[in-house]
Amino acid sequence: MSAHAATAHGHATHEHHDLGFLRTYVFSTDHKMIAKQFLFMGLFMFVIGGLLALLVRWQLAWPETPVPGLAGILTETGGVLEPSQYNMAFTMHATIMVFFVIMPILAGAFGNFCIPLMIGARDMAFPTLNMLSFWTTFTAGLVMLAGFFVPGGHAAAGWTSYAPLSSVVQYTGVNWGQNIWCISLFTMGIGSMMGSINYITTVINMRAPGMSLFRMPLVVWSLFITAILLLLALPVLTSGVAMLLFDRWLGTSWFLPSGGGEPLLWQHLFWYFGHPEVYILILPAMGIASEILPVFSRKPIFGYHAMAFSMIAIAFLSWIVYGHHMFVSGMNPALGMAFMVTTMIIAVPSAIKTFNWLGTLWGGRIQFTVPMLNALAFVSMFVIGGLSGIFMASTPVDIYIQDTYFIVAHIHYVVFGGSIFGAFAAIYFWFPKMFGRLTNTALGHLHFWPSFVFFNLTFFPMHIIGVGGQMRRIYNPLQYEFLQHQQHWNVIITIGAIGLGISQIPFIVNFFWSMVAGKPAPLNPWNSTTLEWTAASPPPHLNWGPTLPTVYRGPYEYSVPEESADFSPQTQPPRAVAGARRH
Amino acid sequence: MSGIGAVLDPPRPVTRRTNGRVPPPPPPTGGGDGDDRDREPRPRGLDNARLATMFFIGAEVMFFSGLISAYFVLRMGAAQWPPPLQPRLPILVTGLNTLVLLGSSVAMVRALRARGDHVRLVRGLALTGALGVVFLLVQGYEWARLVSYGFTVTSGAYGVTFYTLIGVHGLHVLGALAWLAIVLLGARRGRFIEPPATGLRACGMYWHFVVALWPILYVTVYLL
Amino acid sequence: MLNWWLPENVSSFGGDIDWLFHLIYAITAITGILVFVAMGAFLVMYRDRPGRRARYTHGNTTLEIVWTIVPALILVVLTFLSVPAWSKIKMSMPPTDFVVEVNAKQFNWQVSYPGPDGKFGTEDDTLFLDEMHVPVNKPIRVVLKSQDVIHSFFVPSFRIKQDAVPGRAIQAWFDATKPGKYEWPCAELCGFGHSGMKGWVYVHTPADYEKWAAENLKGGGTAPAQEAKPKS
Ligand code: HEA
Ligand code: HEA
Ligand code: CUA
Ligand SMILES: [Cu+2]
C-alpha cells in the first residue's frame, strides 16, 4: 500500500505510517526493524567469522596442505595458507566475531527489540539516532570487510593488535589492512556510543506506567548495564586506536620506545576497554537466560534482586580486573598481585548468578523447548568457561597457561558456549514476536543437539592441548617437538569444528524458512508474563494501540498460588489487591 | 477494518517532553517481587535530550581519560620533562586564553538565564560563540608559532602528547561551536525562548563540559 | 596418561605452579560436578509432567548468602595460596652469578654471554642464536630485551613465561633441575614468523657445562658475570 493509495482511501483522521520501501525497510527508525537489521548483519558476519575459523582449524589439523575450495583464491600456493595469511585469518576471525557478530546480535538486535517492548515504550528515545547507530555500525562492518581486498592483506596482529607489532608497517608487512582495522573500530565505537546513549535514556525515561526499575525484566537490566559499559569502555578503545593511527600515519611515537613511547601503554588501554568488553559480550546472554529459564520452569526467577545486583557488581568490578591479561607482560608484578585479587572477586557475582539459575530450575515444571535447551546450554557452558577462568586468575598458574590453547578454550566456552548459545536462545524465544511466525521445532532440535555435541568436541580438547603447552596463534604446531604427540587432538578439534559449522545449516534453513512460511504465531506462544507478549505479533509501528500497557507486578509471576493460570502477566492487576492495599 | 486499523495505525499518543510517554496512572500494588514504591507518578527527572547529553559527556570523559592517562604514562617514562632542546610552551598567552574560554561559559550561563528575553538569549549565545572562536584563533596562532620553532607532532613523546591532547580538545571546541551555531540560528528564528528549550539546555551542558575540560588540560600539559 | 597432561617439570619453582594448578583443578572439577549433578537432577526431577504445578518462590535469603560466602571464601583462600609462588617467581631473585642476556628479534632468540670483563655489550661477549646453555641446579638470571616487537620467553618444561618488551630490560630467572635439552618457543605473536620462532635450552651437568664453556665462550667463561642492573 503506497502512501498515495492510503490517502486516497481517506484516512484523514490520523497520520498514517506508510513510509514506502526505503523508510520501512532500509532507513527505518522503528526499533524493531533496526533490531532485525542488526540481527541479519550479525548472522551474515557469523558465517564469515566462522568460515575464517575453519580456515584456522584446517591449517592446525593438516598443516600446510591445500585448503579445500581455496585453490582458486590462493593461486600462488595452490590453496595452502601462508603464515601471514594464517595470522590474518585468526585476527579477523576474532575481530569479526567480537565486534560484528556478538555485539550486533546481543546488544544491537536484542537491545533494540527488547528494551522498548519490555518496558512498554513506543520506541527508543531517539529513533533517528537509533537508525544512525545501525548505519554507522553497518558502515564499520563494510569497512572491515573491505580490508580483505587491499594489497598487503588484512590486519594480522591479533584481535588485540599489540603495539609495536601493529604500529609499524615493517613488522607485519600489513599497511592498509591494519589502518582499516583501526578505522573500522573507530567507526564502530561511534555507532555503539549512539546506540548505548539511546538505550540508557530509554530505560531511564520511557518506562510504561507502573514499570518501576525493579519490575523490569532482567534482560532489560542486563542490556541497560551493558549499555553503560559500552558507553564508558569503547571511548577508551577509540582513544587507543586514534593513537595507533597517529603512530602509523604521522610517524609519532605513542607506542615506540625509540621515540619515547611505551609499548605497554597500548595493552593498558586495550585491556581497560577489553575486559569490560568481554562482559559486554556475556551480560546480555545472562539476561536472556534469566528471562527464558523462568518461563520454561513456570516459576519466578530465584532471587530477582540478587540477579540485578550481581550484574551491577560485575559491571563495577570489570573496570578493575583488566590487568589479568598482562600478568607476564612486564607489568609490575605487585600490580599483578592486585589484579589477581580483583579477578578472584569478580567470580563471586557469577557464582551468585549460576546458583540462582539452578534455584530457578529447582521445583519448577521444566519444559524442554528449543529456547530452553539453548538457555540451559548457556548456563552449563558458561560454568565451564568461567571455571577455567579461575586457573588464569591465579597468577602463578597463568604464567604457564597464558597464551596457550587453555586460553583459547576459555574464550570459546564463554563466548560461544555463553554468548552464542545465549543468542540462539534469544532468537528462538523472540522469533515469534519478531516475525510473527513460529520456528520449526524439529529443525530447532536438529540445530541444537549437534551444535551442543560438536561444540564440546571442538573446544573441550583445547584445554588438554593447552595444558600440554600448545601456544595460541601458531601457524604450525608440528614445528615444535614437544607438541608432536598431541597432534591427533588438533585433528579431532578440527573435525568438531567442521561439524559445528555444518550444524548451523539447519539453523539457517529454519530461520529463513520460518520467516516466510512458518506457522503464524499467537500473541503469546510461550505463556509468558512480560509486556512484549501483549503487543501484536509482530508488533506494529509504535507497538501498542492507543493506550500503553500499565504494569502492576514483577516480571516473573509464574504459578502464583491464588491464580488459576500458571502465569500472571505484568499487566494483570493482582486480584487480592483489588481496591485494598497491602501493608 | 477500524479495529485492525487502530492496531496497525494507532493515533500518535500525546507527545510531551519524552516522546510517547503518557503520564502514569497510579497502579495498584502488590504481586510478588514488584516493589510497592511506584504508586504515584514518578517525579520527572531530566528530559531525554539533557539525559542523553549527560551520558554523551560521560563517554567523552572516558575518551579524554584515555588520552590523559596515556600522557602521564609517557611523561613518567621520560628521563626529563620537558625534554631538553624543546621549546617551552606559551604559558602566559594560553593562560589568558583560558580566561577567554571561561568567559564564554559565563556568557552561556547568561544566555541560559535569559528566560523569555529573545534579545538577551541571542546576544548571549553570540557572545559565547565569539569567545569560543577567539579561543580557537589564539590556539591556532600559538600552534603555528610552535611549529615554526620546529616543534611538531613527531618531536618525541613531548610533541605527540602536546598536539594530541590540545588538538583533540580544539576539535571538541569546534564541534561545540557547530552545535552552538545551529542553536543560535534556531534562537534567532524564535526557538528556545519558552521553556523547556531542551535543545538549548543540552547544548549549554555540552559547552560547559568542553570549557571545563580545558583548565584540566591546561594544568596538566602546560603547568605541571 | 602423562602423555596428555603437563609436560615434565624440570624447574625449581615449577612444582609450586603444578601444585596450584592441580589444586584449582580439584576445586573447579568438584564445583563443576556439583553444578552439573544438581542441574541434571533438577532437569529430570522437575521435568514437565501433567498435573504438577511449579513451586512459587522468589528466593531464599539464607541460601543465597551461603552460596555467596562459600565461593568467596574458597577464592580468597586460593588467592592467599597463590601469593607465595608468585612472589617467589616474579617478585624476587635468588642471588646468582650466572647472568645471560636474551635479545629477541623477529624471529630469533639472540643469547649473549659476557666475556671475562663480566659486562654485556662489549667486544668479548659470545653470541648464540636460538640456543642457551646453562648448568643444572643453578639459578639463572635472564635479562630479556627485544629489538623490535614484543616476544615472549617460554620454556614449557621450566614453567616460565615472560614477555620481552622493546625498550626495557626485564629480569627473569629459572633454576633447571634436570640435565637435558628443552624446547624454547616464543609465546607472543610477533609477526608472520612467530610460529617456528624457537630455540633450545641445554641444561648441562656442572662438569659438562665447564667443558662447553671452555670450548665455546670467549675467555672460557671463567669469570662470573656481573649482576645486571635493572633499568631504573
Ligand atoms: C564472554 C566473555 C568472557 C567472560 C564472561 C570471562 C570471564 C572470566 N575470565 Fe576471561 N577472557 C575472555 C572472555 C571472557 N572471560 C577472553 C576473550 C579472553 C582472551 C583475550 C585474549 O587474550 O585474546 C579472556 C582471558 C582471560 C584471562 C587472561 C588469560 C591470559 O591471557 O593469560 C583471565 C585471567 O585471569 C581471565 C579470567 C576470567 C575470569 C576469572 C572470569 C570470570 O568472570 C568467570 C566467573 C564464572 C565462574 C567462576 C563460573 C560460575 C561460578 C561458580 C559455579 C561458582 C563457584 C566457583 C568457584 C568456587 C571457583 N580471562
Ligand atoms: C567472539 C566469538 C567467537 C566465536 C563465536 C568463535 C568461534 C570459533 N572459533 Fe574463535 N576466537 C575468538 C572468538 C570467537 N571464536 C577470539 C577472541 C579468538 C582469539 C583471537 C586472537 O588470538 O587474536 C579466537 C581464536 C580462535 C582460535 C585460535 C587461533 C590461534 O590462536 O591460532 C581457534 C582455533 O581453533 C578458533 C576456532 C573457532 C571455531 C572453530 C569457532 C566455531 O565456533 C565457528 C563455527 C561457525 C561456523 C563454521 C560458521 C557458520 C556455519 C555455516 C554458515 C555453515 C557452513 C559451514 C560448513 C559447510 C562447514 N578461534
Ligand atoms: Cu617472537 Cu613470537
Ligand atoms: Cu579479562
mmCIF file of C-alpha atoms in Angstrom, chain C:
data_model
loop_
_atom_site.group_PDB
_atom_site.id
_atom_site.type_symbol
_atom_site.label_atom_id
_atom_site.label_comp_id
_atom_site.label_asym_id
_atom_site.label_seq_id
_atom_site.Cartn_x
_atom_site.Cartn_y
_atom_site.Cartn_z
ATOM 1 C CA MET C 1 48.328 -40.557 30.951
ATOM 2 C CA LEU C 2 51.291 -38.244 31.467
ATOM 3 C CA ASN C 3 51.436 -38.042 27.765
ATOM 4 C CA TRP C 4 48.479 -35.745 27.628
ATOM 5 C CA TRP C 5 48.969 -33.603 30.612
ATOM 6 C CA LEU C 6 51.510 -31.042 31.701
ATOM 7 C CA PRO C 7 54.948 -31.521 30.149
ATOM 8 C CA GLU C 8 57.567 -32.826 32.529
ATOM 9 C CA ASN C 9 58.564 -30.215 35.083
ATOM 10 C CA VAL C 10 62.290 -29.614 35.435
ATOM 11 C CA SER C 11 62.444 -26.330 37.293
ATOM 12 C CA SER C 12 62.752 -25.478 40.933
ATOM 13 C CA PHE C 13 59.558 -23.432 41.055
ATOM 14 C CA GLY C 14 57.617 -25.490 38.526
ATOM 15 C CA GLY C 15 56.351 -27.705 41.324
ATOM 16 C CA ASP C 16 54.671 -24.745 43.011
ATOM 17 C CA ILE C 17 52.832 -23.924 39.805
ATOM 18 C CA ASP C 18 51.832 -27.502 39.167
ATOM 19 C CA TRP C 19 50.628 -27.895 42.696
ATOM 20 C CA LEU C 20 48.408 -24.834 42.389
ATOM 21 C CA PHE C 21 47.246 -25.997 39.007
ATOM 22 C CA HIS C 22 46.121 -29.307 40.426
ATOM 23 C CA LEU C 23 44.538 -27.637 43.421
ATOM 24 C CA ILE C 24 42.455 -25.396 41.170
ATOM 25 C CA TYR C 25 41.746 -28.382 39.009
ATOM 26 C CA ALA C 26 40.315 -30.174 42.015
ATOM 27 C CA ILE C 27 38.296 -27.174 43.167
ATOM 28 C CA THR C 28 36.849 -26.462 39.765
ATOM 29 C CA ALA C 29 36.204 -30.104 38.999
ATOM 30 C CA ILE C 30 34.278 -30.538 42.226
ATOM 31 C CA THR C 31 32.366 -27.308 41.695
ATOM 32 C CA GLY C 32 31.634 -28.226 38.119
ATOM 33 C CA ILE C 33 30.450 -31.715 39.028
ATOM 34 C CA LEU C 34 28.243 -30.374 41.818
ATOM 35 C CA VAL C 35 26.673 -27.841 39.475
ATOM 36 C CA PHE C 36 26.098 -30.366 36.721
ATOM 37 C CA VAL C 37 24.766 -33.056 39.003
ATOM 38 C CA ALA C 38 22.361 -30.586 40.586
ATOM 39 C CA MET C 39 21.313 -29.296 37.230
ATOM 40 C CA GLY C 40 20.852 -32.761 35.764
ATOM 41 C CA ALA C 41 18.891 -33.873 38.785
ATOM 42 C CA PHE C 42 16.590 -30.855 38.600
ATOM 43 C CA LEU C 43 16.055 -31.332 34.902
ATOM 44 C CA VAL C 44 14.972 -34.913 35.470
ATOM 45 C CA MET C 45 13.049 -34.464 38.706
ATOM 46 C CA TYR C 46 11.200 -31.355 37.711
ATOM 47 C CA ARG C 47 10.540 -32.065 34.075
ATOM 48 C CA ASP C 48 7.078 -31.108 32.980
ATOM 49 C CA ARG C 49 4.542 -33.737 33.955
ATOM 50 C CA PRO C 50 0.770 -33.393 33.842
ATOM 51 C CA GLY C 51 -0.945 -32.247 36.988
ATOM 52 C CA ARG C 52 2.079 -30.712 38.669
ATOM 53 C CA ARG C 53 2.449 -27.083 39.435
ATOM 54 C CA ALA C 54 5.752 -25.345 39.908
ATOM 55 C CA ARG C 55 6.753 -24.186 43.338
ATOM 56 C CA TYR C 56 6.032 -20.494 43.757
ATOM 57 C CA THR C 57 9.057 -18.927 45.407
ATOM 58 C CA HIS C 58 11.031 -15.775 44.882
ATOM 59 C CA GLY C 59 14.179 -16.944 46.565
ATOM 60 C CA ASN C 60 15.700 -17.757 49.847
ATOM 61 C CA THR C 61 17.935 -15.244 51.512
ATOM 62 C CA THR C 62 19.797 -17.723 53.692
ATOM 63 C CA LEU C 63 20.625 -19.946 50.777
ATOM 64 C CA GLU C 64 21.725 -17.001 48.707
ATOM 65 C CA ILE C 65 24.008 -15.750 51.431
ATOM 66 C CA VAL C 66 25.534 -19.187 51.757
ATOM 67 C CA TRP C 67 26.291 -19.525 48.099
ATOM 68 C CA THR C 68 27.804 -16.093 48.028
ATOM 69 C CA ILE C 69 30.032 -16.583 51.042
ATOM 70 C CA VAL C 70 31.269 -20.084 50.302
ATOM 71 C CA PRO C 71 32.686 -19.387 46.829
ATOM 72 C CA ALA C 72 34.045 -16.086 48.096
ATOM 73 C CA LEU C 73 35.899 -17.887 50.874
ATOM 74 C CA ILE C 74 37.257 -20.506 48.507
ATOM 75 C CA LEU C 75 38.503 -17.805 46.184
ATOM 76 C CA VAL C 76 40.095 -15.806 48.974
ATOM 77 C CA VAL C 77 41.938 -18.881 50.186
ATOM 78 C CA LEU C 78 43.041 -19.590 46.644
ATOM 79 C CA THR C 79 44.350 -16.070 46.346
ATOM 80 C CA PHE C 80 46.387 -16.416 49.507
ATOM 81 C CA LEU C 81 47.776 -19.727 48.317
ATOM 82 C CA SER C 82 48.817 -18.154 45.027
ATOM 83 C CA VAL C 83 50.707 -15.261 46.525
ATOM 84 C CA PRO C 84 53.852 -17.087 47.708
ATOM 85 C CA ALA C 85 54.531 -18.755 44.374
ATOM 86 C CA TRP C 86 54.002 -15.512 42.525
ATOM 87 C CA SER C 87 56.339 -13.551 44.721
ATOM 88 C CA LYS C 88 58.918 -16.294 44.535
ATOM 89 C CA ILE C 89 58.851 -16.445 40.753
ATOM 90 C CA LYS C 90 58.284 -12.874 39.687
ATOM 91 C CA MET C 91 58.967 -10.602 42.600
ATOM 92 C CA SER C 92 62.251 -11.860 43.935
ATOM 93 C CA MET C 93 65.507 -13.116 42.515
ATOM 94 C CA PRO C 94 67.729 -15.708 44.136
ATOM 95 C CA PRO C 95 71.298 -14.424 44.321
ATOM 96 C CA THR C 96 73.372 -15.768 41.482
ATOM 97 C CA ASP C 97 76.433 -15.007 39.455
ATOM 98 C CA PHE C 98 75.061 -16.549 36.298
ATOM 99 C CA VAL C 99 73.501 -13.961 34.018
ATOM 100 C CA VAL C 100 72.682 -14.267 30.364
ATOM 101 C CA GLU C 101 71.158 -11.674 28.158
ATOM 102 C CA VAL C 102 68.460 -12.690 25.710
ATOM 103 C CA ASN C 103 67.781 -10.267 22.954
ATOM 104 C CA ALA C 104 64.685 -11.189 20.998
ATOM 105 C CA LYS C 105 64.147 -10.087 17.454
ATOM 106 C CA GLN C 106 61.956 -11.154 14.583
ATOM 107 C CA PHE C 107 62.339 -14.199 14.608
ATOM 108 C CA ASN C 108 65.223 -15.383 16.751
ATOM 109 C CA TRP C 109 66.470 -15.552 20.262
ATOM 110 C CA GLN C 110 69.880 -13.929 20.498
ATOM 111 C CA VAL C 111 71.696 -15.150 23.573
ATOM 112 C CA SER C 112 74.784 -13.417 24.852
ATOM 113 C CA TYR C 113 77.230 -14.493 27.488
ATOM 114 C CA PRO C 114 79.513 -11.857 28.951
ATOM 115 C CA GLY C 115 83.228 -12.339 28.462
ATOM 116 C CA PRO C 116 85.924 -12.107 31.112
ATOM 117 C CA ASP C 117 85.022 -8.476 31.845
ATOM 118 C CA GLY C 118 81.665 -9.638 33.076
ATOM 119 C CA LYS C 119 79.803 -6.967 31.125
ATOM 120 C CA PHE C 120 77.286 -7.203 28.372
ATOM 121 C CA GLY C 121 77.588 -5.293 25.165
ATOM 122 C CA THR C 122 81.361 -5.406 24.991
ATOM 123 C CA GLU C 123 83.744 -6.976 22.489
ATOM 124 C CA ASP C 124 84.317 -10.155 24.395
ATOM 125 C CA ASP C 125 80.671 -11.239 24.570
ATOM 126 C CA THR C 126 79.835 -14.518 22.974
ATOM 127 C CA LEU C 127 76.632 -14.612 20.939
ATOM 128 C CA PHE C 128 74.467 -17.586 20.136
ATOM 129 C CA LEU C 129 71.383 -17.844 18.050
ATOM 130 C CA ASP C 130 68.440 -19.820 19.379
ATOM 131 C CA GLU C 131 70.397 -21.796 21.900
ATOM 132 C CA MET C 132 71.219 -21.319 25.523
ATOM 133 C CA HIS C 133 73.481 -23.446 27.665
ATOM 134 C CA VAL C 134 73.172 -23.473 31.411
ATOM 135 C CA PRO C 135 74.361 -25.616 34.271
ATOM 136 C CA VAL C 136 71.873 -27.684 36.213
ATOM 137 C CA ASN C 137 70.687 -26.714 39.696
ATOM 138 C CA LYS C 138 71.882 -23.175 39.488
ATOM 139 C CA PRO C 139 69.663 -20.131 39.445
ATOM 140 C CA ILE C 140 69.987 -18.493 36.044
ATOM 141 C CA ARG C 141 69.148 -14.863 35.652
ATOM 142 C CA VAL C 142 67.911 -13.838 32.231
ATOM 143 C CA VAL C 143 67.922 -10.237 31.089
ATOM 144 C CA LEU C 144 65.212 -10.036 28.481
ATOM 145 C CA LYS C 145 65.306 -7.438 25.760
ATOM 146 C CA SER C 146 63.712 -7.020 22.424
ATOM 147 C CA GLN C 147 64.879 -5.200 19.339
ATOM 148 C CA ASP C 148 61.564 -4.822 17.580
ATOM 149 C CA VAL C 149 58.224 -6.130 18.778
ATOM 150 C CA ILE C 150 57.046 -7.962 21.865
ATOM 151 C CA HIS C 151 58.157 -11.580 22.145
ATOM 152 C CA SER C 152 57.705 -13.982 24.986
ATOM 153 C CA PHE C 153 60.272 -16.203 26.630
ATOM 154 C CA PHE C 154 58.558 -19.519 27.206
ATOM 155 C CA VAL C 155 60.102 -22.784 28.241
ATOM 156 C CA PRO C 156 57.227 -25.168 28.922
ATOM 157 C CA SER C 157 59.284 -27.573 30.968
ATOM 158 C CA PHE C 158 60.535 -24.781 33.204
ATOM 159 C CA ARG C 159 57.031 -23.349 33.647
ATOM 160 C CA ILE C 160 58.409 -19.943 32.884
ATOM 161 C CA LYS C 161 56.963 -17.304 30.653
ATOM 162 C CA GLN C 162 57.949 -13.669 30.439
ATOM 163 C CA ASP C 163 57.355 -11.147 27.685
ATOM 164 C CA ALA C 164 60.302 -9.298 26.206
ATOM 165 C CA VAL C 165 59.298 -5.711 25.607
ATOM 166 C CA PRO C 166 61.246 -3.365 23.352
ATOM 167 C CA GLY C 167 62.795 -0.514 25.304
ATOM 168 C CA ARG C 168 63.022 -2.475 28.509
ATOM 169 C CA ALA C 169 65.337 -4.930 30.135
ATOM 170 C CA ILE C 170 63.131 -7.319 32.044
ATOM 171 C CA GLN C 171 64.648 -9.701 34.535
ATOM 172 C CA ALA C 172 63.520 -13.274 34.830
ATOM 173 C CA TRP C 173 65.025 -16.326 36.399
ATOM 174 C CA PHE C 174 64.813 -20.085 36.461
ATOM 175 C CA ASP C 175 66.653 -22.953 38.012
ATOM 176 C CA ALA C 176 66.632 -26.149 35.981
ATOM 177 C CA THR C 177 66.751 -29.352 37.954
ATOM 178 C CA LYS C 178 67.493 -31.940 35.300
ATOM 179 C CA PRO C 179 70.051 -32.035 32.510
ATOM 180 C CA GLY C 180 68.635 -32.247 29.047
ATOM 181 C CA LYS C 181 67.509 -30.299 26.030
ATOM 182 C CA TYR C 182 64.342 -28.256 26.347
ATOM 183 C CA GLU C 183 62.331 -26.544 23.692
ATOM 184 C CA TRP C 184 62.101 -22.795 23.937
ATOM 185 C CA PRO C 185 59.287 -21.285 21.872
ATOM 186 C CA CYS C 186 58.258 -17.673 21.580
ATOM 187 C CA ALA C 187 54.788 -17.331 23.057
ATOM 188 C CA GLU C 188 53.695 -13.876 21.959
ATOM 189 C CA LEU C 189 52.518 -13.173 18.446
ATOM 190 C CA CYS C 190 55.393 -11.306 16.827
ATOM 191 C CA GLY C 191 54.652 -11.399 13.133
ATOM 192 C CA PHE C 192 54.474 -13.938 10.337
ATOM 193 C CA GLY C 193 57.482 -15.814 11.666
ATOM 194 C CA HIS C 194 56.104 -16.138 15.173
ATOM 195 C CA SER C 195 55.307 -19.772 14.635
ATOM 196 C CA GLY C 196 58.636 -21.516 14.468
ATOM 197 C CA MET C 197 60.481 -18.835 16.410
ATOM 198 C CA LYS C 198 62.088 -21.125 18.902
ATOM 199 C CA GLY C 199 65.326 -22.187 20.399
ATOM 200 C CA TRP C 200 66.667 -24.840 22.720
ATOM 201 C CA VAL C 201 67.841 -24.571 26.258
ATOM 202 C CA TYR C 202 70.573 -27.084 27.053
ATOM 203 C CA VAL C 203 70.881 -27.940 30.684
ATOM 204 C CA HIS C 204 74.278 -29.489 31.455
ATOM 205 C CA THR C 205 75.744 -31.126 34.467
ATOM 206 C CA PRO C 206 78.284 -28.773 36.067
ATOM 207 C CA ALA C 207 81.182 -30.670 34.563
ATOM 208 C CA ASP C 208 79.665 -30.704 31.110
ATOM 209 C CA TYR C 209 78.912 -27.049 31.388
ATOM 210 C CA GLU C 210 82.507 -26.221 32.283
ATOM 211 C CA LYS C 211 83.622 -28.164 29.275
ATOM 212 C CA TRP C 212 81.143 -26.485 26.993
ATOM 213 C CA ALA C 213 82.059 -23.046 28.296
ATOM 214 C CA ALA C 214 85.754 -23.626 27.880
ATOM 215 C CA GLU C 215 85.231 -24.620 24.284
ATOM 216 C CA ASN C 216 82.668 -22.081 23.262
ATOM 217 C CA LEU C 217 82.802 -18.939 25.346
ATOM 218 C CA LYS C 218 85.387 -16.249 24.795
ATOM 219 C CA GLY C 219 87.698 -16.359 27.749
ATOM 220 C CA GLY C 220 86.370 -19.756 28.639
ATOM 221 C CA GLY C 221 83.532 -18.359 30.695
ATOM 222 C CA THR C 222 85.575 -18.463 33.832
ATOM 223 C CA ALA C 223 84.754 -15.008 35.153
ATOM 224 C CA PRO C 224 81.427 -14.735 36.890
ATOM 225 C CA ALA C 225 79.057 -12.330 35.234
ATOM 226 C CA GLN C 226 78.333 -9.096 36.970
ATOM 227 C CA GLU C 227 74.908 -8.543 38.287
ATOM 228 C CA ALA C 228 72.982 -6.866 35.523
ATOM 229 C CA LYS C 229 71.393 -3.709 36.774
ATOM 230 C CA PRO C 230 67.664 -3.496 36.273
ATOM 231 C CA LYS C 231 66.583 -0.492 34.259
ATOM 232 C CA SER C 232 65.501 2.273 36.591
#
